[in-house]
Amino acid sequence: NAGVTQTPKFQVLKTGQSMTLQCAQDMNHEYMSWYRQDPGMGLRLIHYSVGAGITDQGEVPNGYNVSRSTTEDFPLRLLSAAPSQTSVYFCASSYTSGHTDTQYFGPGTRLTVL
Amino acid sequence: AQSVAQPEDQVNVAEGNPLTVKCTYSVSGNPYLFWYVQYPNRGLQFLLKYITGDNLVKGSYGFEAEFNKSQTSFHLKKPSALVSDSALYFCAVREKGARNYGQNFVFGPGTRLSVLP
């Protein structure tokens, strides 16, 4: 299994540009989520999904959209990039949305918005 | 609301010495607690978790953590540190029984562990 994969690894955008961060998992996990990591703030949840066709907002959803058309894929869209969205983005998945389930993380995408 | 504190930004320890990375939490109910490690330019990797039962939890790479309900702590420990343990460590908490799956998984800010040869 490849686990959780993310593309691209690095991206530089100009303010106002849009882009999609890709996330895929091959473990048949039900639950997927997106986090952003900023220095001294740990990881903050952006959006999550408990199954195909079901998504919901996390702690910091503004400026981001998600969709979950298949179990495997959970892309994160930045509609109009802003410098405040400069961060490292992690996708994670777990077998279910159960509270005890371990989350598995992708390698991350480092995004810079100029 | 749930919260996690990791009071030390940085922990330095000599190789071969025991290490402790501290974590305290706040939840309104009972917690599920997790430790993750992040090596440079990598995603987070699961180390261990406390769900119920024995307060001492053993995990990957020789790490263990002790759940202390009265002190609301879940400190990560290892008897003998290795240089390869140098990384960023995150504590996380989930509230048992919480209904909102998205907003009940809270990470601490992270502690950078440096093991000196």
mmCIF file with all atom_site columns, C-alpha atoms in Angstrom:
data_model
loop_
_atom_site.group_PDB
_atom_site.id
_atom_site.type_symbol
_atom_site.label_atom_id
_atom_site.label_alt_id
_atom_site.label_comp_id
_atom_site.label_asym_id
_atom_site.label_entity_id
_atom_site.label_seq_id
_atom_site.pdbx_PDB_ins_code
_atom_site.Cartn_x
_atom_site.Cartn_y
_atom_site.Cartn_z
_atom_site.occupancy
_atom_site.B_iso_or_equiv
_atom_site.pdbx_formal_charge
_atom_site.auth_seq_id
_atom_site.auth_comp_id
_atom_site.auth_asym_id
_atom_site.auth_atom_id
_atom_site.pdbx_PDB_model_num
ATOM 1   C CA . ASN A 1 1   ? 0.000   0.000  0.000  1.00 0.00 ? 1   ASN A CA 1
ATOM 2   C CA . ALA A 1 2   ? 1.168   3.521  -0.789 1.00 0.00 ? 2   ALA A CA 1
ATOM 3   C CA . GLY A 1 3   ? -0.763  4.842  2.223  1.00 0.00 ? 3   GLY A CA 1
ATOM 4   C CA . VAL A 1 4   ? -1.706  8.511  2.017  1.00 0.00 ? 4   VAL A CA 1
ATOM 5   C CA . THR A 1 5   ? -0.214  10.407 -0.905 1.00 0.00 ? 5   THR A CA 1
ATOM 6   C CA . GLN A 1 6   ? -0.241  14.127 -1.553 1.00 0.00 ? 6   GLN A CA 1
ATOM 7   C CA . THR A 1 7   ? 0.681   16.211 -4.579 1.00 0.00 ? 7   THR A CA 1
ATOM 8   C CA . PRO A 1 8   ? 2.365   18.527 -5.165 1.00 0.00 ? 8   PRO A CA 1
ATOM 9   C CA . LYS A 1 9   ? 5.107   18.556 -2.526 1.00 0.00 ? 9   LYS A CA 1
ATOM 10  C CA . PHE A 1 10  ? 5.794   22.256 -3.008 1.00 0.00 ? 10  PHE A CA 1
ATOM 11  C CA . GLN A 1 11  ? 3.811   25.070 -4.603 1.00 0.00 ? 11  GLN A CA 1
ATOM 12  C CA . VAL A 1 12  ? 4.226   28.819 -4.961 1.00 0.00 ? 12  VAL A CA 1
ATOM 13  C CA . LEU A 1 13  ? 1.172   30.888 -5.829 1.00 0.00 ? 13  LEU A CA 1
ATOM 14  C CA . LYS A 1 14  ? 0.461   34.537 -6.366 1.00 0.00 ? 14  LYS A CA 1
ATOM 15  C CA . THR A 1 15  ? -2.302  36.222 -4.412 1.00 0.00 ? 15  THR A CA 1
ATOM 16  C CA . GLY A 1 16  ? -5.641  35.566 -6.062 1.00 0.00 ? 16  GLY A CA 1
ATOM 17  C CA . GLN A 1 17  ? -4.635  32.403 -7.897 1.00 0.00 ? 17  GLN A CA 1
ATOM 18  C CA . SER A 1 18  ? -6.531  29.188 -7.358 1.00 0.00 ? 18  SER A CA 1
ATOM 19  C CA . MET A 1 19  ? -5.241  25.667 -7.082 1.00 0.00 ? 19  MET A CA 1
ATOM 20  C CA . THR A 1 20  ? -6.116  22.182 -5.894 1.00 0.00 ? 20  THR A CA 1
ATOM 21  C CA . LEU A 1 21  ? -4.078  20.113 -3.478 1.00 0.00 ? 21  LEU A CA 1
ATOM 22  C CA . GLN A 1 22  ? -4.515  16.435 -4.172 1.00 0.00 ? 22  GLN A CA 1
ATOM 23  C CA . CYS A 1 23  ? -4.849  13.706 -1.561 1.00 0.00 ? 23  CYS A CA 1
ATOM 24  C CA . ALA A 1 24  ? -5.400  10.001 -2.123 1.00 0.00 ? 24  ALA A CA 1
ATOM 25  C CA . GLN A 1 25  ? -5.380  6.916  0.078  1.00 0.00 ? 25  GLN A CA 1
ATOM 26  C CA . ASP A 1 26  ? -5.434  3.261  -0.909 1.00 0.00 ? 26  ASP A CA 1
ATOM 27  C CA . MET A 1 27  ? -6.401  1.800  2.465  1.00 0.00 ? 27  MET A CA 1
ATOM 28  C CA . ASN A 1 28  ? -10.183 1.976  1.949  1.00 0.00 ? 28  ASN A CA 1
ATOM 29  C CA . HIS A 1 29  ? -10.413 4.426  4.821  1.00 0.00 ? 29  HIS A CA 1
ATOM 30  C CA . GLU A 1 30  ? -13.763 5.985  5.521  1.00 0.00 ? 30  GLU A CA 1
ATOM 31  C CA . TYR A 1 31  ? -12.547 9.147  7.223  1.00 0.00 ? 31  TYR A CA 1
ATOM 32  C CA . MET A 1 32  ? -10.314 11.757 5.572  1.00 0.00 ? 32  MET A CA 1
ATOM 33  C CA . SER A 1 33  ? -9.285  15.191 6.696  1.00 0.00 ? 33  SER A CA 1
ATOM 34  C CA . TRP A 1 34  ? -7.151  18.209 5.841  1.00 0.00 ? 34  TRP A CA 1
ATOM 35  C CA . TYR A 1 35  ? -4.994  20.080 8.327  1.00 0.00 ? 35  TYR A CA 1
ATOM 36  C CA . ARG A 1 36  ? -2.745  23.056 8.082  1.00 0.00 ? 36  ARG A CA 1
ATOM 37  C CA . GLN A 1 37  ? 0.405   23.301 10.165 1.00 0.00 ? 37  GLN A CA 1
ATOM 38  C CA . ASP A 1 38  ? 1.731   26.667 11.241 1.00 0.00 ? 38  ASP A CA 1
ATOM 39  C CA . PRO A 1 39  ? 4.688   27.281 13.567 1.00 0.00 ? 39  PRO A CA 1
ATOM 40  C CA . GLY A 1 40  ? 3.743   27.153 17.246 1.00 0.00 ? 40  GLY A CA 1
ATOM 41  C CA . MET A 1 41  ? 0.122   26.310 16.478 1.00 0.00 ? 41  MET A CA 1
ATOM 42  C CA . GLY A 1 42  ? 0.170   22.576 15.939 1.00 0.00 ? 42  GLY A CA 1
ATOM 43  C CA . LEU A 1 43  ? -2.240  21.248 13.351 1.00 0.00 ? 43  LEU A CA 1
ATOM 44  C CA . ARG A 1 44  ? -5.606  22.842 12.735 1.00 0.00 ? 44  ARG A CA 1
ATOM 45  C CA . LEU A 1 45  ? -8.423  21.034 11.001 1.00 0.00 ? 45  LEU A CA 1
ATOM 46  C CA . ILE A 1 46  ? -9.685  22.641 7.794  1.00 0.00 ? 46  ILE A CA 1
ATOM 47  C CA . HIS A 1 47  ? -12.296 20.187 6.444  1.00 0.00 ? 47  HIS A CA 1
ATOM 48  C CA . TYR A 1 48  ? -13.092 16.544 6.901  1.00 0.00 ? 48  TYR A CA 1
ATOM 49  C CA . SER A 1 49  ? -15.149 13.787 5.362  1.00 0.00 ? 49  SER A CA 1
ATOM 50  C CA . VAL A 1 50  ? -16.743 10.737 6.979  1.00 0.00 ? 50  VAL A CA 1
ATOM 51  C CA . GLY A 1 51  ? -17.400 9.023  3.669  1.00 0.00 ? 51  GLY A CA 1
ATOM 52  C CA . ALA A 1 52  ? -17.910 9.545  -0.054 1.00 0.00 ? 52  ALA A CA 1
ATOM 53  C CA . GLY A 1 53  ? -20.305 12.410 -0.656 1.00 0.00 ? 53  GLY A CA 1
ATOM 54  C CA . ILE A 1 54  ? -20.127 13.675 2.941  1.00 0.00 ? 54  ILE A CA 1
ATOM 55  C CA . THR A 1 55  ? -17.962 16.598 3.982  1.00 0.00 ? 55  THR A CA 1
ATOM 56  C CA . ASP A 1 56  ? -18.011 19.125 6.791  1.00 0.00 ? 56  ASP A CA 1
ATOM 57  C CA . GLN A 1 57  ? -16.073 22.071 8.113  1.00 0.00 ? 57  GLN A CA 1
ATOM 58  C CA . GLY A 1 58  ? -13.349 21.954 10.692 1.00 0.00 ? 58  GLY A CA 1
ATOM 59  C CA . GLU A 1 59  ? -11.801 24.705 12.762 1.00 0.00 ? 59  GLU A CA 1
ATOM 60  C CA . VAL A 1 60  ? -10.437 26.917 9.938  1.00 0.00 ? 60  VAL A CA 1
ATOM 61  C CA . PRO A 1 61  ? -12.505 26.314 6.772  1.00 0.00 ? 61  PRO A CA 1
ATOM 62  C CA . ASN A 1 62  ? -12.628 29.813 5.294  1.00 0.00 ? 62  ASN A CA 1
ATOM 63  C CA . GLY A 1 63  ? -11.007 30.104 1.870  1.00 0.00 ? 63  GLY A CA 1
ATOM 64  C CA . TYR A 1 64  ? -11.014 26.346 1.243  1.00 0.00 ? 64  TYR A CA 1
ATOM 65  C CA . ASN A 1 65  ? -13.409 23.947 -0.447 1.00 0.00 ? 65  ASN A CA 1
ATOM 66  C CA . VAL A 1 66  ? -13.440 20.160 -0.504 1.00 0.00 ? 66  VAL A CA 1
ATOM 67  C CA . SER A 1 67  ? -15.360 17.377 -2.169 1.00 0.00 ? 67  SER A CA 1
ATOM 68  C CA . ARG A 1 68  ? -15.345 13.602 -1.765 1.00 0.00 ? 68  ARG A CA 1
ATOM 69  C CA . SER A 1 69  ? -16.643 11.899 -4.881 1.00 0.00 ? 69  SER A CA 1
ATOM 70  C CA . THR A 1 70  ? -14.788 8.645  -4.203 1.00 0.00 ? 70  THR A CA 1
ATOM 71  C CA . THR A 1 71  ? -13.542 6.864  -1.095 1.00 0.00 ? 71  THR A CA 1
ATOM 72  C CA . GLU A 1 72  ? -9.944  7.251  -2.263 1.00 0.00 ? 72  GLU A CA 1
ATOM 73  C CA . ASP A 1 73  ? -9.671  10.953 -3.119 1.00 0.00 ? 73  ASP A CA 1
ATOM 74  C CA . PHE A 1 74  ? -10.163 14.103 -1.073 1.00 0.00 ? 74  PHE A CA 1
ATOM 75  C CA . PRO A 1 75  ? -8.908  17.223 -2.896 1.00 0.00 ? 75  PRO A CA 1
ATOM 76  C CA . LEU A 1 76  ? -8.582  20.593 -1.202 1.00 0.00 ? 76  LEU A CA 1
ATOM 77  C CA . ARG A 1 77  ? -9.283  23.667 -3.301 1.00 0.00 ? 77  ARG A CA 1
ATOM 78  C CA . LEU A 1 78  ? -8.010  27.153 -2.637 1.00 0.00 ? 78  LEU A CA 1
ATOM 79  C CA . LEU A 1 79  ? -10.389 29.461 -4.463 1.00 0.00 ? 79  LEU A CA 1
ATOM 80  C CA . SER A 1 80  ? -8.403  32.719 -4.280 1.00 0.00 ? 80  SER A CA 1
ATOM 81  C CA . ALA A 1 81  ? -5.082  32.304 -2.526 1.00 0.00 ? 81  ALA A CA 1
ATOM 82  C CA . ALA A 1 82  ? -4.041  34.769 0.154  1.00 0.00 ? 82  ALA A CA 1
ATOM 83  C CA . PRO A 1 83  ? -0.681  35.178 1.948  1.00 0.00 ? 83  PRO A CA 1
ATOM 84  C CA . SER A 1 84  ? -2.377  33.998 5.160  1.00 0.00 ? 84  SER A CA 1
ATOM 85  C CA . GLN A 1 85  ? -2.752  30.597 3.508  1.00 0.00 ? 85  GLN A CA 1
ATOM 86  C CA . THR A 1 86  ? 1.013   30.121 3.377  1.00 0.00 ? 86  THR A CA 1
ATOM 87  C CA . SER A 1 87  ? 1.413   26.935 5.373  1.00 0.00 ? 87  SER A CA 1
ATOM 88  C CA . VAL A 1 88  ? 2.153   23.250 5.254  1.00 0.00 ? 88  VAL A CA 1
ATOM 89  C CA . TYR A 1 89  ? -0.919  21.196 4.443  1.00 0.00 ? 89  TYR A CA 1
ATOM 90  C CA . PHE A 1 90  ? -1.430  17.627 5.588  1.00 0.00 ? 90  PHE A CA 1
ATOM 91  C CA . CYS A 1 91  ? -4.041  15.160 4.524  1.00 0.00 ? 91  CYS A CA 1
ATOM 92  C CA . ALA A 1 92  ? -4.921  12.338 6.908  1.00 0.00 ? 92  ALA A CA 1
ATOM 93  C CA . SER A 1 93  ? -7.171  9.299  6.887  1.00 0.00 ? 93  SER A CA 1
ATOM 94  C CA . SER A 1 94  ? -8.456  6.695  9.303  1.00 0.00 ? 94  SER A CA 1
ATOM 95  C CA . TYR A 1 95  ? -10.395 3.473  8.885  1.00 0.00 ? 95  TYR A CA 1
ATOM 96  C CA . THR A 1 96  ? -13.527 4.931  10.417 1.00 0.00 ? 96  THR A CA 1
ATOM 97  C CA . SER A 1 97  ? -14.523 8.195  11.996 1.00 0.00 ? 97  SER A CA 1
ATOM 98  C CA . GLY A 1 98  ? -14.459 6.480  15.369 1.00 0.00 ? 98  GLY A CA 1
ATOM 99  C CA . HIS A 1 99  ? -12.875 8.362  18.203 1.00 0.00 ? 99  HIS A CA 1
ATOM 100 C CA . THR A 1 100 ? -10.203 5.790  18.908 1.00 0.00 ? 100 THR A CA 1
ATOM 101 C CA . ASP A 1 101 ? -9.044  5.356  15.342 1.00 0.00 ? 101 ASP A CA 1
ATOM 102 C CA . THR A 1 102 ? -5.464  6.244  14.496 1.00 0.00 ? 102 THR A CA 1
ATOM 103 C CA . GLN A 1 103 ? -5.038  8.791  11.745 1.00 0.00 ? 103 GLN A CA 1
ATOM 104 C CA . TYR A 1 104 ? -2.455  8.233  9.016  1.00 0.00 ? 104 TYR A CA 1
ATOM 105 C CA . PHE A 1 105 ? -0.848  11.299 7.517  1.00 0.00 ? 105 PHE A CA 1
ATOM 106 C CA . GLY A 1 106 ? 0.477   12.108 4.081  1.00 0.00 ? 106 GLY A CA 1
ATOM 107 C CA . PRO A 1 107 ? 3.914   13.717 3.569  1.00 0.00 ? 107 PRO A CA 1
ATOM 108 C CA . GLY A 1 108 ? 2.506   17.228 3.250  1.00 0.00 ? 108 GLY A CA 1
ATOM 109 C CA . THR A 1 109 ? 2.368   20.058 0.716  1.00 0.00 ? 109 THR A CA 1
ATOM 110 C CA . ARG A 1 110 ? 4.345   23.199 1.438  1.00 0.00 ? 110 ARG A CA 1
ATOM 111 C CA . LEU A 1 111 ? 2.448   26.166 0.000  1.00 0.00 ? 111 LEU A CA 1
ATOM 112 C CA . THR A 1 112 ? 3.752   29.702 -0.304 1.00 0.00 ? 112 THR A CA 1
ATOM 113 C CA . VAL A 1 113 ? 1.449   32.524 -1.374 1.00 0.00 ? 113 VAL A CA 1
ATOM 114 C CA . LEU A 1 114 ? 3.194   35.684 -2.482 1.00 0.00 ? 114 LEU A CA 1
ATOM 115 C CA . ALA B 2 1   ? -13.788 23.143 24.579 1.00 0.00 ? 1   ALA B CA 1
ATOM 116 C CA . GLN B 2 2   ? -10.883 20.783 24.312 1.00 0.00 ? 2   GLN B CA 1
ATOM 117 C CA . SER B 2 3   ? -7.303  21.951 24.479 1.00 0.00 ? 3   SER B CA 1
ATOM 118 C CA . VAL B 2 4   ? -3.817  20.517 24.623 1.00 0.00 ? 4   VAL B CA 1
ATOM 119 C CA . ALA B 2 5   ? -0.739  22.174 26.061 1.00 0.00 ? 5   ALA B CA 1
ATOM 120 C CA . GLN B 2 6   ? 2.849   21.207 25.492 1.00 0.00 ? 6   GLN B CA 1
ATOM 121 C CA . PRO B 2 7   ? 4.655   23.533 27.881 1.00 0.00 ? 7   PRO B CA 1
ATOM 122 C CA . GLU B 2 8   ? 8.100   23.136 26.356 1.00 0.00 ? 8   GLU B CA 1
ATOM 123 C CA . ASP B 2 9   ? 8.881   24.358 22.853 1.00 0.00 ? 9   ASP B CA 1
ATOM 124 C CA . GLN B 2 10  ? 12.223  22.576 22.931 1.00 0.00 ? 10  GLN B CA 1
ATOM 125 C CA . VAL B 2 11  ? 13.685  19.695 24.913 1.00 0.00 ? 11  VAL B CA 1
ATOM 126 C CA . ASN B 2 12  ? 17.382  18.876 24.775 1.00 0.00 ? 12  ASN B CA 1
ATOM 127 C CA . VAL B 2 13  ? 18.736  15.615 26.102 1.00 0.00 ? 13  VAL B CA 1
ATOM 128 C CA . ALA B 2 14  ? 22.015  13.735 25.795 1.00 0.00 ? 14  ALA B CA 1
ATOM 129 C CA . GLU B 2 15  ? 22.042  10.424 23.974 1.00 0.00 ? 15  GLU B CA 1
ATOM 130 C CA . GLY B 2 16  ? 21.553  7.557  26.380 1.00 0.00 ? 16  GLY B CA 1
ATOM 131 C CA . ASN B 2 17  ? 19.725  9.661  28.941 1.00 0.00 ? 17  ASN B CA 1
ATOM 132 C CA . PRO B 2 18  ? 16.009  9.303  29.648 1.00 0.00 ? 18  PRO B CA 1
ATOM 133 C CA . LEU B 2 19  ? 13.713  11.754 27.941 1.00 0.00 ? 19  LEU B CA 1
ATOM 134 C CA . THR B 2 20  ? 10.324  13.217 28.810 1.00 0.00 ? 20  THR B CA 1
ATOM 135 C CA . VAL B 2 21  ? 8.092   15.327 26.585 1.00 0.00 ? 21  VAL B CA 1
ATOM 136 C CA . LYS B 2 22  ? 5.237   16.858 28.530 1.00 0.00 ? 22  LYS B CA 1
ATOM 137 C CA . CYS B 2 23  ? 1.578   17.115 27.576 1.00 0.00 ? 23  CYS B CA 1
ATOM 138 C CA . THR B 2 24  ? -1.435  18.309 29.531 1.00 0.00 ? 24  THR B CA 1
ATOM 139 C CA . TYR B 2 25  ? -4.978  18.376 28.268 1.00 0.00 ? 25  TYR B CA 1
ATOM 140 C CA . SER B 2 26  ? -8.392  19.754 29.014 1.00 0.00 ? 26  SER B CA 1
ATOM 141 C CA . VAL B 2 27  ? -11.655 18.079 28.039 1.00 0.00 ? 27  VAL B CA 1
ATOM 142 C CA . SER B 2 28  ? -15.081 18.185 29.603 1.00 0.00 ? 28  SER B CA 1
ATOM 143 C CA . GLY B 2 29  ? -15.418 14.409 29.582 1.00 0.00 ? 29  GLY B CA 1
ATOM 144 C CA . ASN B 2 30  ? -13.023 11.489 29.365 1.00 0.00 ? 30  ASN B CA 1
ATOM 145 C CA . PRO B 2 31  ? -10.161 11.705 26.865 1.00 0.00 ? 31  PRO B CA 1
ATOM 146 C CA . TYR B 2 32  ? -8.580  9.621  24.199 1.00 0.00 ? 32  TYR B CA 1
ATOM 147 C CA . LEU B 2 33  ? -4.936  10.707 23.961 1.00 0.00 ? 33  LEU B CA 1
ATOM 148 C CA . PHE B 2 34  ? -2.411  10.317 21.173 1.00 0.00 ? 34  PHE B CA 1
ATOM 149 C CA . TRP B 2 35  ? 1.241   11.017 20.481 1.00 0.00 ? 35  TRP B CA 1
ATOM 150 C CA . TYR B 2 36  ? 2.588   11.617 16.982 1.00 0.00 ? 36  TYR B CA 1
ATOM 151 C CA . VAL B 2 37  ? 6.134   12.275 15.774 1.00 0.00 ? 37  VAL B CA 1
ATOM 152 C CA . GLN B 2 38  ? 7.165   14.349 12.777 1.00 0.00 ? 38  GLN B CA 1
ATOM 153 C CA . TYR B 2 39  ? 10.595  13.926 11.241 1.00 0.00 ? 39  TYR B CA 1
ATOM 154 C CA . PRO B 2 40  ? 11.967  16.723 9.020  1.00 0.00 ? 40  PRO B CA 1
ATOM 155 C CA . ASN B 2 41  ? 10.007  17.178 5.788  1.00 0.00 ? 41  ASN B CA 1
ATOM 156 C CA . ARG B 2 42  ? 7.741   14.252 6.613  1.00 0.00 ? 42  ARG B CA 1
ATOM 157 C CA . GLY B 2 43  ? 4.146   13.774 7.679  1.00 0.00 ? 43  GLY B CA 1
ATOM 158 C CA . LEU B 2 44  ? 3.128   12.837 11.197 1.00 0.00 ? 44  LEU B CA 1
ATOM 159 C CA . GLN B 2 45  ? 3.616   9.259  12.316 1.00 0.00 ? 45  GLN B CA 1
ATOM 160 C CA . PHE B 2 46  ? 1.567   7.615  15.031 1.00 0.00 ? 46  PHE B CA 1
ATOM 161 C CA . LEU B 2 47  ? 3.498   6.600  18.171 1.00 0.00 ? 47  LEU B CA 1
ATOM 162 C CA . LEU B 2 48  ? 0.914   5.490  20.708 1.00 0.00 ? 48  LEU B CA 1
ATOM 163 C CA . LYS B 2 49  ? -2.514  6.150  22.137 1.00 0.00 ? 49  LYS B CA 1
ATOM 164 C CA . TYR B 2 50  ? -4.412  5.823  25.388 1.00 0.00 ? 50  TYR B CA 1
ATOM 165 C CA . ILE B 2 51  ? -7.979  4.607  25.100 1.00 0.00 ? 51  ILE B CA 1
ATOM 166 C CA . THR B 2 52  ? -8.747  2.883  28.372 1.00 0.00 ? 52  THR B CA 1
ATOM 167 C CA . GLY B 2 53  ? -7.227  0.455  30.846 1.00 0.00 ? 53  GLY B CA 1
ATOM 168 C CA . ASP B 2 54  ? -3.603  0.499  31.943 1.00 0.00 ? 54  ASP B CA 1
ATOM 169 C CA . ASN B 2 55  ? -2.356  4.012  32.479 1.00 0.00 ? 55  ASN B CA 1
ATOM 170 C CA . LEU B 2 56  ? 1.058   3.144  31.042 1.00 0.00 ? 56  LEU B CA 1
ATOM 171 C CA . VAL B 2 57  ? 0.917   2.812  27.285 1.00 0.00 ? 57  VAL B CA 1
ATOM 172 C CA . LYS B 2 58  ? 3.759   1.375  25.246 1.00 0.00 ? 58  LYS B CA 1
ATOM 173 C CA . GLY B 2 59  ? 4.262   2.419  21.649 1.00 0.00 ? 59  GLY B CA 1
ATOM 174 C CA . SER B 2 60  ? 6.617   2.409  18.706 1.00 0.00 ? 60  SER B CA 1
ATOM 175 C CA . TYR B 2 61  ? 10.403  2.863  18.848 1.00 0.00 ? 61  TYR B CA 1
ATOM 176 C CA . GLY B 2 62  ? 10.597  2.209  22.601 1.00 0.00 ? 62  GLY B CA 1
ATOM 177 C CA . PHE B 2 63  ? 8.402   5.138  23.581 1.00 0.00 ? 63  PHE B CA 1
ATOM 178 C CA . GLU B 2 64  ? 5.818   4.983  26.340 1.00 0.00 ? 64  GLU B CA 1
ATOM 179 C CA . ALA B 2 65  ? 3.402   7.433  27.903 1.00 0.00 ? 65  ALA B CA 1
ATOM 180 C CA . GLU B 2 66  ? 1.651   7.597  31.223 1.00 0.00 ? 66  GLU B CA 1
ATOM 181 C CA . PHE B 2 67  ? -1.919  8.772  31.555 1.00 0.00 ? 67  PHE B CA 1
ATOM 182 C CA . ASN B 2 68  ? -2.523  10.660 34.805 1.00 0.00 ? 68  ASN B CA 1
ATOM 183 C CA . LYS B 2 69  ? -6.162  11.601 35.171 1.00 0.00 ? 69  LYS B CA 1
ATOM 184 C CA . SER B 2 70  ? -5.758  13.672 38.337 1.00 0.00 ? 70  SER B CA 1
ATOM 185 C CA . GLN B 2 71  ? -3.044  15.798 36.745 1.00 0.00 ? 71  GLN B CA 1
ATOM 186 C CA . THR B 2 72  ? -4.676  15.687 33.286 1.00 0.00 ? 72  THR B CA 1
ATOM 187 C CA . SER B 2 73  ? -1.333  14.767 31.799 1.00 0.00 ? 73  SER B CA 1
ATOM 188 C CA . PHE B 2 74  ? -0.033  12.334 29.214 1.00 0.00 ? 74  PHE B CA 1
ATOM 189 C CA . HIS B 2 75  ? 3.749   12.689 29.217 1.00 0.00 ? 75  HIS B CA 1
ATOM 190 C CA . LEU B 2 76  ? 5.819   10.859 26.608 1.00 0.00 ? 76  LEU B CA 1
ATOM 191 C CA . LYS B 2 77  ? 8.896   9.030  27.883 1.00 0.00 ? 77  LYS B CA 1
ATOM 192 C CA . LYS B 2 78  ? 11.777  6.911  26.713 1.00 0.00 ? 78  LYS B CA 1
ATOM 193 C CA . PRO B 2 79  ? 14.357  5.319  29.023 1.00 0.00 ? 79  PRO B CA 1
ATOM 194 C CA . SER B 2 80  ? 17.364  5.900  26.744 1.00 0.00 ? 80  SER B CA 1
ATOM 195 C CA . ALA B 2 81  ? 17.305  8.547  24.021 1.00 0.00 ? 81  ALA B CA 1
ATOM 196 C CA . LEU B 2 82  ? 18.819  8.082  20.578 1.00 0.00 ? 82  LEU B CA 1
ATOM 197 C CA . VAL B 2 83  ? 20.065  10.781 18.228 1.00 0.00 ? 83  VAL B CA 1
ATOM 198 C CA . SER B 2 84  ? 17.551  9.442  15.716 1.00 0.00 ? 84  SER B CA 1
ATOM 199 C CA . ASP B 2 85  ? 14.723  10.391 18.121 1.00 0.00 ? 85  ASP B CA 1
ATOM 200 C CA . SER B 2 86  ? 15.341  14.063 17.297 1.00 0.00 ? 86  SER B CA 1
ATOM 201 C CA . ALA B 2 87  ? 12.067  15.288 15.815 1.00 0.00 ? 87  ALA B CA 1
ATOM 202 C CA . LEU B 2 88  ? 8.923   17.288 16.493 1.00 0.00 ? 88  LEU B CA 1
ATOM 203 C CA . TYR B 2 89  ? 6.444   15.615 18.826 1.00 0.00 ? 89  TYR B CA 1
ATOM 204 C CA . PHE B 2 90  ? 2.740   16.329 18.955 1.00 0.00 ? 90  PHE B CA 1
ATOM 205 C CA . CYS B 2 91  ? 0.233   15.389 21.613 1.00 0.00 ? 91  CYS B CA 1
ATOM 206 C CA . ALA B 2 92  ? -3.436  15.202 20.596 1.00 0.00 ? 92  ALA B CA 1
ATOM 207 C CA . VAL B 2 93  ? -6.717  14.635 22.400 1.00 0.00 ? 93  VAL B CA 1
ATOM 208 C CA . ARG B 2 94  ? -10.170 13.471 21.438 1.00 0.00 ? 94  ARG B CA 1
ATOM 209 C CA . GLU B 2 95  ? -13.110 13.643 23.796 1.00 0.00 ? 95  GLU B CA 1
ATOM 210 C CA . LYS B 2 96  ? -14.796 10.327 24.420 1.00 0.00 ? 96  LYS B CA 1
ATOM 211 C CA . GLY B 2 97  ? -18.373 10.451 23.264 1.00 0.00 ? 97  GLY B CA 1
ATOM 212 C CA . ALA B 2 98  ? -18.119 13.759 21.440 1.00 0.00 ? 98  ALA B CA 1
ATOM 213 C CA . ARG B 2 99  ? -20.529 13.884 18.550 1.00 0.00 ? 99  ARG B CA 1
ATOM 214 C CA . ASN B 2 100 ? -18.692 16.232 16.214 1.00 0.00 ? 100 ASN B CA 1
ATOM 215 C CA . TYR B 2 101 ? -16.049 14.087 14.572 1.00 0.00 ? 101 TYR B CA 1
ATOM 216 C CA . GLY B 2 102 ? -14.419 16.973 12.853 1.00 0.00 ? 102 GLY B CA 1
ATOM 217 C CA . GLN B 2 103 ? -13.834 19.369 15.652 1.00 0.00 ? 103 GLN B CA 1
ATOM 218 C CA . ASN B 2 104 ? -12.974 17.073 18.503 1.00 0.00 ? 104 ASN B CA 1
ATOM 219 C CA . PHE B 2 105 ? -9.437  16.066 17.486 1.00 0.00 ? 105 PHE B CA 1
ATOM 220 C CA . VAL B 2 106 ? -7.138  18.750 18.910 1.00 0.00 ? 106 VAL B CA 1
ATOM 221 C CA . PHE B 2 107 ? -3.368  18.875 18.546 1.00 0.00 ? 107 PHE B CA 1
ATOM 222 C CA . GLY B 2 108 ? -0.884  20.570 20.817 1.00 0.00 ? 108 GLY B CA 1
ATOM 223 C CA . PRO B 2 109 ? 1.620   23.061 19.388 1.00 0.00 ? 109 PRO B CA 1
ATOM 224 C CA . GLY B 2 110 ? 4.443   20.543 19.295 1.00 0.00 ? 110 GLY B CA 1
ATOM 225 C CA . THR B 2 111 ? 7.726   20.070 21.162 1.00 0.00 ? 111 THR B CA 1
ATOM 226 C CA . ARG B 2 112 ? 11.017  19.865 19.346 1.00 0.00 ? 112 ARG B CA 1
ATOM 227 C CA . LEU B 2 113 ? 13.242  17.177 20.799 1.00 0.00 ? 113 LEU B CA 1
ATOM 228 C CA . SER B 2 114 ? 16.979  17.366 20.189 1.00 0.00 ? 114 SER B CA 1
ATOM 229 C CA . VAL B 2 115 ? 19.102  14.429 21.271 1.00 0.00 ? 115 VAL B CA 1
ATOM 230 C CA . LEU B 2 116 ? 22.742  15.392 21.436 1.00 0.00 ? 116 LEU B CA 1
ATOM 231 C CA . PRO B 2 117 ? 25.480  12.828 20.744 1.00 0.00 ? 117 PRO B CA 1
#
